[in-house]
C-alpha atoms as a printed R data frame, in Angstrom:
    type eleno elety resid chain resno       x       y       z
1   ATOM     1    CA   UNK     A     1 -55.181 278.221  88.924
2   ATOM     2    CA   UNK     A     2 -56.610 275.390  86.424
3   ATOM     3    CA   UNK     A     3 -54.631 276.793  83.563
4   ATOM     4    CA   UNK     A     4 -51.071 276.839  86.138
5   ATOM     5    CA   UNK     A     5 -51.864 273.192  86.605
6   ATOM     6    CA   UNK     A     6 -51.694 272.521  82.759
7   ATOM     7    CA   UNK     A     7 -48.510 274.569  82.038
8   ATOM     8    CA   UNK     A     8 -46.706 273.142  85.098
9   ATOM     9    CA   UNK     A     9 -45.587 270.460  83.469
10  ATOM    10    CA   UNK     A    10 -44.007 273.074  80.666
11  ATOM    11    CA   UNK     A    11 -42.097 274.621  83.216
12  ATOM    12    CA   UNK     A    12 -40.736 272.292  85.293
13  ATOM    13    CA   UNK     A    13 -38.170 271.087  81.835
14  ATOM    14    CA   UNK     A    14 -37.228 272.221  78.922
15  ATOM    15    CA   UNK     A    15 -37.783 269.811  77.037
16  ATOM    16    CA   UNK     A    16 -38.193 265.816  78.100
17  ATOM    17    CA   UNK     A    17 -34.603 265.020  77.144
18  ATOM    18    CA   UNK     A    18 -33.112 267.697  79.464
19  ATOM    19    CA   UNK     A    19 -35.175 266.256  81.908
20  ATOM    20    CA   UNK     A    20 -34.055 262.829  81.245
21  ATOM    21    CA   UNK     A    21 -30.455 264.037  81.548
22  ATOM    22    CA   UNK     A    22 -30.599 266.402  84.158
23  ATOM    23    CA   UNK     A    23 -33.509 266.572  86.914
24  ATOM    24    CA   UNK     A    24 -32.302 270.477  88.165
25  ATOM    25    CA   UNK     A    25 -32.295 272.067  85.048
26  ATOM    26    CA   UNK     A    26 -32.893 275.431  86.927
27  ATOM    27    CA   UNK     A    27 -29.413 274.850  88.730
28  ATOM    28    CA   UNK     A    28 -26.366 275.981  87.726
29  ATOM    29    CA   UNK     A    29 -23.604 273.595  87.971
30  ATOM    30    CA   UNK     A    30 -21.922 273.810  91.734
31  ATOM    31    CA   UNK     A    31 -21.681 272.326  94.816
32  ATOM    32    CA   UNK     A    32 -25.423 272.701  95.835
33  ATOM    33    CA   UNK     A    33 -26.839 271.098  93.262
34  ATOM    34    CA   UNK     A    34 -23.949 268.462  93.363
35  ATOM    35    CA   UNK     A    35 -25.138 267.570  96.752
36  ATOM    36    CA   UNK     A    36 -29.126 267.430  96.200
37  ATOM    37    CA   UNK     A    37 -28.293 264.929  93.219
38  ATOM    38    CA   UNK     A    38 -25.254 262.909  95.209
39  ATOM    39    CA   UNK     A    39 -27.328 263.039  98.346
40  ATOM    40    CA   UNK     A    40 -30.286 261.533  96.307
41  ATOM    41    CA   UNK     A    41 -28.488 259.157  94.883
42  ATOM    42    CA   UNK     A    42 -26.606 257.860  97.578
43  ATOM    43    CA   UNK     A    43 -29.897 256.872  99.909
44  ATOM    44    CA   UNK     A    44 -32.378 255.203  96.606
45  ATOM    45    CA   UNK     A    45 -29.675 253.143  95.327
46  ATOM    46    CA   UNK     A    46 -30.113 249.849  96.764
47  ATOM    47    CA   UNK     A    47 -27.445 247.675  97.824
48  ATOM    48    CA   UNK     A    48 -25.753 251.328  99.306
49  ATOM    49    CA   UNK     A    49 -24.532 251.482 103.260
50  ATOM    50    CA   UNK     A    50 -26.445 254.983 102.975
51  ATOM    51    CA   UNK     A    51 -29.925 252.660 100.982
52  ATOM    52    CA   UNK     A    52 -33.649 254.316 102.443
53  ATOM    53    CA   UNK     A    53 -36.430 252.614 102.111
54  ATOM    54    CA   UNK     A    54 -39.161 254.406  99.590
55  ATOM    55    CA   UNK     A    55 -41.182 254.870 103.508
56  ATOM    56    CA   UNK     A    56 -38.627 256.193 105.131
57  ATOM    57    CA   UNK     A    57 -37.989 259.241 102.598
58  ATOM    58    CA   UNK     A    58 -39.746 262.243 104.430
59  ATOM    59    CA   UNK     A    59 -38.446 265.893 102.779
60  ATOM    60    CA   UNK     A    60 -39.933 268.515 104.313
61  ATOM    61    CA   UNK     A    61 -39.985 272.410 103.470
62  ATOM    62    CA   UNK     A    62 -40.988 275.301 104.747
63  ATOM    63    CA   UNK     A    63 -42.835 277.553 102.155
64  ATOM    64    CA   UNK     A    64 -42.355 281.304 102.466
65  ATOM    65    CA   UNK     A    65 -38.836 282.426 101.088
66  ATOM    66    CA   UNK     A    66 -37.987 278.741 100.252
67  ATOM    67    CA   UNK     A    67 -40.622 277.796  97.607
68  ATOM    68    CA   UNK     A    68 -42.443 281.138  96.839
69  ATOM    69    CA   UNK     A    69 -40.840 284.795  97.568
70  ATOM    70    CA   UNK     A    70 -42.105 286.589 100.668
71  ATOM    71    CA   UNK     A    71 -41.220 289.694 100.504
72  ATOM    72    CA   UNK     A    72 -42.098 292.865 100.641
73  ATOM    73    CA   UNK     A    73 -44.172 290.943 103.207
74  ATOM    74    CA   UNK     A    74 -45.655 287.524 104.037
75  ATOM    75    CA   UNK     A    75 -47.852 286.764 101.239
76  ATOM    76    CA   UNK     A    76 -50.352 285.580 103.794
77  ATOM    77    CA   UNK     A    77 -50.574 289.137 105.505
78  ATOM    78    CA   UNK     A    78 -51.258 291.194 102.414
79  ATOM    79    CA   UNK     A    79 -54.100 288.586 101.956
80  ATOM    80    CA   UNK     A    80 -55.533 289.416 105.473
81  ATOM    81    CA   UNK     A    81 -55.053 293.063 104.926
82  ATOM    82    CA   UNK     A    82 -56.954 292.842 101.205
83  ATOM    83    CA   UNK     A    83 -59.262 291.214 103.198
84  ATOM    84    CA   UNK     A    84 -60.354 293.338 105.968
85  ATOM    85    CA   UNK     A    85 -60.817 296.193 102.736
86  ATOM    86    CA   UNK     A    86 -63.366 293.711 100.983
87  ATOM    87    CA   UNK     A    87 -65.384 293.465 104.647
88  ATOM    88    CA   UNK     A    88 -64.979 296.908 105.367
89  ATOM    89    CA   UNK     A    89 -68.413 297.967 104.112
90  ATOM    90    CA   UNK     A    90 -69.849 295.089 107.024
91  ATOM    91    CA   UNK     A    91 -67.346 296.790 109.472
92  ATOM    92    CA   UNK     A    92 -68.420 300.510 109.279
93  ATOM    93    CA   UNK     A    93 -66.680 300.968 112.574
94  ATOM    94    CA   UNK     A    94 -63.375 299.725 111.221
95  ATOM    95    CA   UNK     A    95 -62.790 303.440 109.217
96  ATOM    96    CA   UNK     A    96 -62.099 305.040 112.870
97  ATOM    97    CA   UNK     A    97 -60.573 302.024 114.733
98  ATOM    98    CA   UNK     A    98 -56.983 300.657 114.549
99  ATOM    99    CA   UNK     A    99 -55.478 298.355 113.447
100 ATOM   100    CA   UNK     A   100 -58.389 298.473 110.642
101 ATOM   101    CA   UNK     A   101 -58.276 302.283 110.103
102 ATOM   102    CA   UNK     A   102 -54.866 301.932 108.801
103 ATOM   103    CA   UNK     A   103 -55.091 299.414 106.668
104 ATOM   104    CA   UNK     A   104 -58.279 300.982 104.957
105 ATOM   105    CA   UNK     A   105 -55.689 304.278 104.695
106 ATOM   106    CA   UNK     A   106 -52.807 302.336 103.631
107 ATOM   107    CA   UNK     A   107 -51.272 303.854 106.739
108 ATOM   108    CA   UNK     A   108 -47.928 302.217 106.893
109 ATOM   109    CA   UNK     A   109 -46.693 303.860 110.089
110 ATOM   110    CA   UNK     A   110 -49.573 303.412 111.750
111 ATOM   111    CA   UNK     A   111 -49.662 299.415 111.182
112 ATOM   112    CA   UNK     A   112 -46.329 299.530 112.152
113 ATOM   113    CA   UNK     A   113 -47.286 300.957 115.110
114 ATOM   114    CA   UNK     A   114 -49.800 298.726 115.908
115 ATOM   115    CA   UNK     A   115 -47.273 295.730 116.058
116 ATOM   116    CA   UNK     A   116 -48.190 292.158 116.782
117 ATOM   117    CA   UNK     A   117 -51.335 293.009 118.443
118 ATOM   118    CA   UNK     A   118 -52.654 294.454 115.754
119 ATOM   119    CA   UNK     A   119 -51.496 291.958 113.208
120 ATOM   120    CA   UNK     A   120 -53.413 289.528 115.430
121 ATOM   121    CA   UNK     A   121 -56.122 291.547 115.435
122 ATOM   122    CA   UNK     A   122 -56.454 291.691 111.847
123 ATOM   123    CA   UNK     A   123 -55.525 287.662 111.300
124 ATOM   124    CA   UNK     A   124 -58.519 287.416 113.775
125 ATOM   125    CA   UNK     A   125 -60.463 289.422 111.699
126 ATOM   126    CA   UNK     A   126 -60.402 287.901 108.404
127 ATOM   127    CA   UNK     A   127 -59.197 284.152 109.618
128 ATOM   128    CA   UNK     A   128 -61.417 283.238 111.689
129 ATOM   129    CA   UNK     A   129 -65.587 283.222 113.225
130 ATOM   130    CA   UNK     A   130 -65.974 281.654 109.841
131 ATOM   131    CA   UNK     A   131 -65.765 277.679 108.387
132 ATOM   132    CA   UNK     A   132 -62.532 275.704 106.869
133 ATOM   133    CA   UNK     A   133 -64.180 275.432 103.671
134 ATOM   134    CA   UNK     A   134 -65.107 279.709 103.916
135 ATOM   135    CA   UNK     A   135 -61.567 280.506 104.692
136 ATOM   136    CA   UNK     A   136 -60.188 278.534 102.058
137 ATOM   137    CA   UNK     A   137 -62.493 279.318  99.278
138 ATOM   138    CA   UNK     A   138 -61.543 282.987 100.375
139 ATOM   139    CA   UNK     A   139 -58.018 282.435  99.971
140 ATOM   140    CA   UNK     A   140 -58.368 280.183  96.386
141 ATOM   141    CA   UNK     A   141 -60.569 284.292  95.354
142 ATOM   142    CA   UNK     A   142 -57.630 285.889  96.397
143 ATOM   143    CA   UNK     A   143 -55.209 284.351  94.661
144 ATOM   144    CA   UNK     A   144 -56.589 284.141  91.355
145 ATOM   145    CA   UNK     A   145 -57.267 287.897  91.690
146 ATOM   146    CA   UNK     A   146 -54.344 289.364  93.640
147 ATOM   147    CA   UNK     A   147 -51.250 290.607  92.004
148 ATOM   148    CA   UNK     A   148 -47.681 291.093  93.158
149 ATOM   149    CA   UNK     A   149 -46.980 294.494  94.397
150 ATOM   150    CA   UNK     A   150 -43.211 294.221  92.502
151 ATOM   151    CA   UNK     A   151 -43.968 291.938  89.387
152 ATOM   152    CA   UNK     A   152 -47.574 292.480  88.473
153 ATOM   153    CA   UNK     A   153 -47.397 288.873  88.333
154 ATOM   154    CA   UNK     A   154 -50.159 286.227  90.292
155 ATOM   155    CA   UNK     A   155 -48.797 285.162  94.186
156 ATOM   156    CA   UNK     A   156 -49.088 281.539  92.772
157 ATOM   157    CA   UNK     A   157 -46.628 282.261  89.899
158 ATOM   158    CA   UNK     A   158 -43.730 284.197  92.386
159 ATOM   159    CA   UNK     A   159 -42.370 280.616  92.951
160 ATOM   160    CA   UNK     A   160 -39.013 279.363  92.717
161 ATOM   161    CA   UNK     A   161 -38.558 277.294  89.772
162 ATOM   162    CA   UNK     A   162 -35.698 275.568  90.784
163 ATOM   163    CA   UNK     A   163 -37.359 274.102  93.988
164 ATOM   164    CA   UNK     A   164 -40.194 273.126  91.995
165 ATOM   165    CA   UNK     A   165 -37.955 270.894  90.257
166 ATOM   166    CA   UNK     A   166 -36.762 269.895  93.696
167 ATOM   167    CA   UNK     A   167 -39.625 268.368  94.807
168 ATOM   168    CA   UNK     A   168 -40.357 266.678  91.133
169 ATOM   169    CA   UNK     A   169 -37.056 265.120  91.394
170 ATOM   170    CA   UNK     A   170 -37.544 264.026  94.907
171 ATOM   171    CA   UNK     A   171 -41.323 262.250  94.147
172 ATOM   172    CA   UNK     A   172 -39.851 260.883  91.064
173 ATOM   173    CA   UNK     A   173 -37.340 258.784  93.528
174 ATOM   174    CA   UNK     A   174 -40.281 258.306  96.083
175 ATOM   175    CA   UNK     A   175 -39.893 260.928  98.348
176 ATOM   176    CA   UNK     A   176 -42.889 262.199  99.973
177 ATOM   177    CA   UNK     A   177 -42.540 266.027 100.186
178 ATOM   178    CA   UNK     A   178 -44.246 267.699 103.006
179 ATOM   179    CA   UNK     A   179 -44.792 271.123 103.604
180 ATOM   180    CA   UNK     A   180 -43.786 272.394 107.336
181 ATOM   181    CA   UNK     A   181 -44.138 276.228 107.130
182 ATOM   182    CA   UNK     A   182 -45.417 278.897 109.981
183 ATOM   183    CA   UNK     A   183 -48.254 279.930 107.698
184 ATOM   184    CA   UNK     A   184 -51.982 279.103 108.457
185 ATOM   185    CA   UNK     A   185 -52.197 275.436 107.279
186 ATOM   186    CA   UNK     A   186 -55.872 275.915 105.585
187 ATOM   187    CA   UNK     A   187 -54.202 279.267 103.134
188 ATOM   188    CA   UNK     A   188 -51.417 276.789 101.953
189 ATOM   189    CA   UNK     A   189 -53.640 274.827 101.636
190 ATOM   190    CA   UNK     A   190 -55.763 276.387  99.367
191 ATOM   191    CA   UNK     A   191 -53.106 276.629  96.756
192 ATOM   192    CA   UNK     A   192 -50.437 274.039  97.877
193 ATOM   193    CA   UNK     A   193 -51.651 271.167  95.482
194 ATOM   194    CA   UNK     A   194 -52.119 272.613  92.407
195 ATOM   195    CA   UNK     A   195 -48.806 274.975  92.455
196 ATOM   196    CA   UNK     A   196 -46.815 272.560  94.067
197 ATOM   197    CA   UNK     A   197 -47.822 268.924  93.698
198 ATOM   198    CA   UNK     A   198 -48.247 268.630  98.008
199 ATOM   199    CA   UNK     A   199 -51.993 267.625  98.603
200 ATOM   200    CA   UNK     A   200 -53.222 268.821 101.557
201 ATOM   201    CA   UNK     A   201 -52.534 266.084 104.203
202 ATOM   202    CA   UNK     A   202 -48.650 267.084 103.370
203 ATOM   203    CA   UNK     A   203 -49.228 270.174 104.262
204 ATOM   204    CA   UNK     A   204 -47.871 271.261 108.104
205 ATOM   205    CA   UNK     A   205 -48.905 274.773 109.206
206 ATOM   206    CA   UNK     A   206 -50.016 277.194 112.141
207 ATOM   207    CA   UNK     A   207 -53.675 276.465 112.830
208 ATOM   208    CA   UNK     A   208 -56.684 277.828 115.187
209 ATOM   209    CA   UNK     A   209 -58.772 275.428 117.579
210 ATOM   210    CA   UNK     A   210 -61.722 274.424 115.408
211 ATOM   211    CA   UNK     A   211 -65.139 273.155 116.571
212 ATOM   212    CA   UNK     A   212 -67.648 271.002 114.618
213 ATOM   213    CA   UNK     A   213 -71.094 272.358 114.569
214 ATOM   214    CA   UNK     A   214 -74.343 272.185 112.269
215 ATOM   215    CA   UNK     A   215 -75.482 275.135 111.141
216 ATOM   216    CA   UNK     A   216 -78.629 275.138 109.521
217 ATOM   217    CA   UNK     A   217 -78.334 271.453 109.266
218 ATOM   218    CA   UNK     A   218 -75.093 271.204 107.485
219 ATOM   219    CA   UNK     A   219 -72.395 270.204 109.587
220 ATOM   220    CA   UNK     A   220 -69.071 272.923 109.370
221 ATOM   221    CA   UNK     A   221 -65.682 272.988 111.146
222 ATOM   222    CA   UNK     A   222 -65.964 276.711 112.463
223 ATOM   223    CA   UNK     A   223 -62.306 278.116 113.159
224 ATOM   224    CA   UNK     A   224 -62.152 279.790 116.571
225 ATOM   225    CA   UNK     A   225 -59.816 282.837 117.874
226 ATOM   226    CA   UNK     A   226 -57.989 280.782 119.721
227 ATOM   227    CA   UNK     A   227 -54.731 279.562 118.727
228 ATOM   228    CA   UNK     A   228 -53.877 275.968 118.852
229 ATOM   229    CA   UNK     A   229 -50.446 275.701 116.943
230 ATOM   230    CA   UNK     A   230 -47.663 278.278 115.799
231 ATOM   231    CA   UNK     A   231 -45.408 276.012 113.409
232 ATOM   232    CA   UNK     A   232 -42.352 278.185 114.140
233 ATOM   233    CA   UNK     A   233 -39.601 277.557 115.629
234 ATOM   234    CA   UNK     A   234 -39.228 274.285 117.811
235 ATOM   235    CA   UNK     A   235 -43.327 273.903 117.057
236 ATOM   236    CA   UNK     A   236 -41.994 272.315 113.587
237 ATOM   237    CA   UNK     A   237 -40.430 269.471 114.942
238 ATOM   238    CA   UNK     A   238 -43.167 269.126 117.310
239 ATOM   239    CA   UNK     A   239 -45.513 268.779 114.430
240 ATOM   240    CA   UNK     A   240 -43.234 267.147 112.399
241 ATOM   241    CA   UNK     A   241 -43.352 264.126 114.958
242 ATOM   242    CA   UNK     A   242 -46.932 264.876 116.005
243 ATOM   243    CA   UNK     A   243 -48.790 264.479 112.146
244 ATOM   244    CA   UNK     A   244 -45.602 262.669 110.360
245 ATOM   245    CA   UNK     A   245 -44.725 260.228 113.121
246 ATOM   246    CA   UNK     A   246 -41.288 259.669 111.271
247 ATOM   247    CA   UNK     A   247 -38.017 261.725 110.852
248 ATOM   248    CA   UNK     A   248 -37.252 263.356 107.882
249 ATOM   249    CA   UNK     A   249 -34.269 262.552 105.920
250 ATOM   250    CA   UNK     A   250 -34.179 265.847 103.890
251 ATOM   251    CA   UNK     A   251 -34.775 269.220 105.707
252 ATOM   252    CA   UNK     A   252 -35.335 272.330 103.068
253 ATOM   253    CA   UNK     A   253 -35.302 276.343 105.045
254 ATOM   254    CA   UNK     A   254 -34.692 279.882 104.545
255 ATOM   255    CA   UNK     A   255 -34.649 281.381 108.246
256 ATOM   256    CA   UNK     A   256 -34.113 280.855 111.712
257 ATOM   257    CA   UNK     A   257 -37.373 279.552 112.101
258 ATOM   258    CA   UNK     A   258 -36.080 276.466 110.107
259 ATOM   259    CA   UNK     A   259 -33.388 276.233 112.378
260 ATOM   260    CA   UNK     A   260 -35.194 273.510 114.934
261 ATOM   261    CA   UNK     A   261 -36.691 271.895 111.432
262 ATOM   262    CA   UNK     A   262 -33.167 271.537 110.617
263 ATOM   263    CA   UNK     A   263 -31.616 269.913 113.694
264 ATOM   264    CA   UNK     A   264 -34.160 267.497 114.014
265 ATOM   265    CA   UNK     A   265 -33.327 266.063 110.755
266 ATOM   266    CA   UNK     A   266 -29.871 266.272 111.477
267 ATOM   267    CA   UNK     A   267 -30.156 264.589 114.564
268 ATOM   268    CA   UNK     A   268 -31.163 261.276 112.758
269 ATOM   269    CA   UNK     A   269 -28.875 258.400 111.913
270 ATOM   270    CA   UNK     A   270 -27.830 257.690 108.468
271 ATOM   271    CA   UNK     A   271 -27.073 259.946 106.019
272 ATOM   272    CA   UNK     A   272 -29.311 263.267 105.861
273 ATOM   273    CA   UNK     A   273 -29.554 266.907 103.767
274 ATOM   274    CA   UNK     A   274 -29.959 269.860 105.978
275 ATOM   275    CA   UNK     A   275 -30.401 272.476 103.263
276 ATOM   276    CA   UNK     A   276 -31.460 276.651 103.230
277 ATOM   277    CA   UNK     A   277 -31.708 279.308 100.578
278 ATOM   278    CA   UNK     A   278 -30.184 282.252 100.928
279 ATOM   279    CA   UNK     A   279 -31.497 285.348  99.340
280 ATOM   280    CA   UNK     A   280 -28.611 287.129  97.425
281 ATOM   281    CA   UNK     A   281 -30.023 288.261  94.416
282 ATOM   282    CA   UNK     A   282 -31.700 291.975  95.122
283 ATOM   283    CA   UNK     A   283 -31.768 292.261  90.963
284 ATOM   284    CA   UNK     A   284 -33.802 288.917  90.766
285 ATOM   285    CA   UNK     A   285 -35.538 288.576  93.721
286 ATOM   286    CA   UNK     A   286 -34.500 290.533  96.863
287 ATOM   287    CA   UNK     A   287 -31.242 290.437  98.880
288 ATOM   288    CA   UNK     A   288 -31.497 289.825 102.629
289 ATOM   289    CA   UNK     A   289 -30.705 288.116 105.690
290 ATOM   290    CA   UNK     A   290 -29.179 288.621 108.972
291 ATOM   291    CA   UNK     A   291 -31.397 291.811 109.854
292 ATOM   292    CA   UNK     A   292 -34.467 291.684 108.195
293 ATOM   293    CA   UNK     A   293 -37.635 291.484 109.846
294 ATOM   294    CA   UNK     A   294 -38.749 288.941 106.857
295 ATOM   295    CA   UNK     A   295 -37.015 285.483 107.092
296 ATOM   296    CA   UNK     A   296 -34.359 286.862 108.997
297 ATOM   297    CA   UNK     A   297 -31.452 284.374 108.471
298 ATOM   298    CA   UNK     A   298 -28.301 284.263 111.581
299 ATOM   299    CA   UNK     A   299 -28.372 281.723 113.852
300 ATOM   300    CA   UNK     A   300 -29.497 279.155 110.936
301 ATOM   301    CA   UNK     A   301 -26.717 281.027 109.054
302 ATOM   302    CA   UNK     A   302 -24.080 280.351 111.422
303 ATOM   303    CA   UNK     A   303 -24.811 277.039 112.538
304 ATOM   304    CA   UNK     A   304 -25.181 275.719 108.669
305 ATOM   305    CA   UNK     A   305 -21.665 276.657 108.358
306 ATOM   306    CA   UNK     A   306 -20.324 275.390 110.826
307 ATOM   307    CA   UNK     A   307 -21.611 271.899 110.756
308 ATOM   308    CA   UNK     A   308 -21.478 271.952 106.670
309 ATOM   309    CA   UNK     A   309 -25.148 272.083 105.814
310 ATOM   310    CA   UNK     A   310 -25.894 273.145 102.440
311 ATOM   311    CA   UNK     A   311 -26.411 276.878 101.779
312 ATOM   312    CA   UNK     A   312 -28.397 277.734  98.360
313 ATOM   313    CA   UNK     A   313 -26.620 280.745  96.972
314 ATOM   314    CA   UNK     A   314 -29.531 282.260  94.938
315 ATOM   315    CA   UNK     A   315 -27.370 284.619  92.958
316 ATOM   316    CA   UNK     A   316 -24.962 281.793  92.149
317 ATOM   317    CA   UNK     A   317 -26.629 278.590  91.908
318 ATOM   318    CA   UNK     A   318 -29.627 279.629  90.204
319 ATOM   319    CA   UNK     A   319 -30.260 280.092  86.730
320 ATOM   320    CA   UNK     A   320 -33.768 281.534  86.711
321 ATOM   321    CA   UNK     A   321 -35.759 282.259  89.859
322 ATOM   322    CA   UNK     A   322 -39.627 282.012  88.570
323 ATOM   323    CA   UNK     A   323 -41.234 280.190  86.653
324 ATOM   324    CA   UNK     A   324 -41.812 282.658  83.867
325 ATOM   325    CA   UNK     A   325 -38.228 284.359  83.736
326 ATOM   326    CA   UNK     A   326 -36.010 283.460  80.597
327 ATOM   327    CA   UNK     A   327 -32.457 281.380  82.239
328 ATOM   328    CA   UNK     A   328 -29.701 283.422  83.225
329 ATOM   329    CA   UNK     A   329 -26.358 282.041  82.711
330 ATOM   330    CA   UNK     A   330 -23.691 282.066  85.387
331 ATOM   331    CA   UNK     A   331 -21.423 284.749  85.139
332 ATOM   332    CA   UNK     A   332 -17.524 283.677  84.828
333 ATOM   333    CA   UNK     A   333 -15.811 285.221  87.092
């Protein structure tokens, strides 16, 4: 992750002068990226009826599907289930109990079977009984080992390029960029800063009750079982309000999850950017939205349209997708 850190600045331009001349180089030419760089404009230039102060510009994201990929599944669940196959050998009674037995078998029908209980019981299982720093330091291990079942590529390198330059652009005009995703806050965490430039009191996720103790005289923040936030849904705004305190002027989603994200932004006075990516491109990336059971997009889908929010066309307003894919032109058609 050290050696991403250097070569971010590589990707995020071509070159400094296409920088200088155009902070989206990753975008092709359309009314999405017309509206990032008017909306932008419009609330730093001072002296403007739409002028926010450097304070008051809060952009917040959500992170699976709008600045990594997560599919074939939530990147955070093949981490859990990767996990409970390193602690297996502590777990001998795992090989003959579900959920566990059929993630040790790769037994796809039977974890389906299992549902959300036995999701839980495997989040449990590997994300929590154990310390902050232990989780995280777990997580960091994973991702400099794991690999992409699709690309071969590293989890931290199956992020979207042109949002990267998205949140550059934004920090350059003093936007602070906040993270506001459903994933465990302490795994985004654990990457969030180096891949994306959002250090880790930006970061806005699902978290566990925690307890302070001292265990053999060095104090720890153990993570219990029990569940203290789930950053879906309306629990965005809620801890949007609750850990920003202030209303964001720029809203970034891919799902219905982001819908409540979305509405509270919108709900603001002055002018604002309700924005969502939707996944087009199954040659790219994959191609999905109004029935999947990852980042299912239809409510958010239907609402964006009607009140004119902008909708990210990844097929069409994207010229590469990842960091380490050449540019694809737009096609004429």
């Amino acid at each position: 992750m050290t050696s991403l850190r250097r070569s971010l600045p590589l990707l995020l331009c071509l070159s400094f002068p296409a920088w200088a001349s155009d902070p989206l180089p990753s975008w092709n030419e359309g009314p999405s990226k017309q509206h990032i760089i008017e909306f932008v404009q419009a609330v730093t230039a001072e002296g403007s009826t739409d002028y926010v102060k450097p304070a008051e510009r809060i952009a917040v994201f959500d992170n699976d599907g709008t600045l990594w990929t997560e599919q074939p599944a939530y990147f955070q669940v093949l981490f859990a289930f990767d996990e409970i196959k390193r602690l297996a050998p502590q777990h001998p009674d795992w090989k003959t109990t579900q959920p566990f037995k059929a993630v040790l078998e790769n037994d796809h029908q039977a974890l389906a079977q299992s549902g959300m209980d036995g999701l839980l019981k495997i989040i449990g299982a590997t994300h929590t009984g154990i310390s902050t720093e232990t989780f995280i330091a777990n997580a960091k291990a994973w991702l400099t080992q794991a690999r992409h079942p699709k690309t071969g590529k590293p989890y931290t390198e199956m992020i979207y390029q042109p949002m990267l330059e998205m949140l550059d652009y934004l920090r350059s005009q003093q936007f602070k960029t906040y993270i506001v995703s459903g994933g465990d806050t302490a795994f985004m965490r654990a990457f969030a800063d180096v891949v994306y430039g959002v250090p880790p009191e930006q970061v806005i996720g699902s978290s566990f009750v925690t307890q302070f103790q001292i265990n053999d005289g060095k104090p720890q923040i153990l993570r219990t079982a029990k569940l203290a936030h789930n950053d879906d849904g309306p629990g965005k705004p809620e801890s949007i309000d609750a850990v920003i305190g202030r209303r964001p002027i720029l809203a970034f989603g891919n799902s219905d999850g982001d819908l409540q994200m979305l509405q509270w932004t919108a709900a603001g006075a002055g002018k604002r950017f309700m924005g969502l990516v939707h996944h087009t491109d199954a040659a790219r990336e994959w191609a999905y939205d109004r029935n999947s059971s990852v980042g299912r997009l239809d409510k958010a889908l239907d609402e964006a349209n009607t009140k004119g929010w902008t909708v990210v066309d990844m097929a069409a307003d994207w010229r590469r997708i990842y960091p380490f894919e050449p540019v694809v032109q737009k096609q004429v058609q």
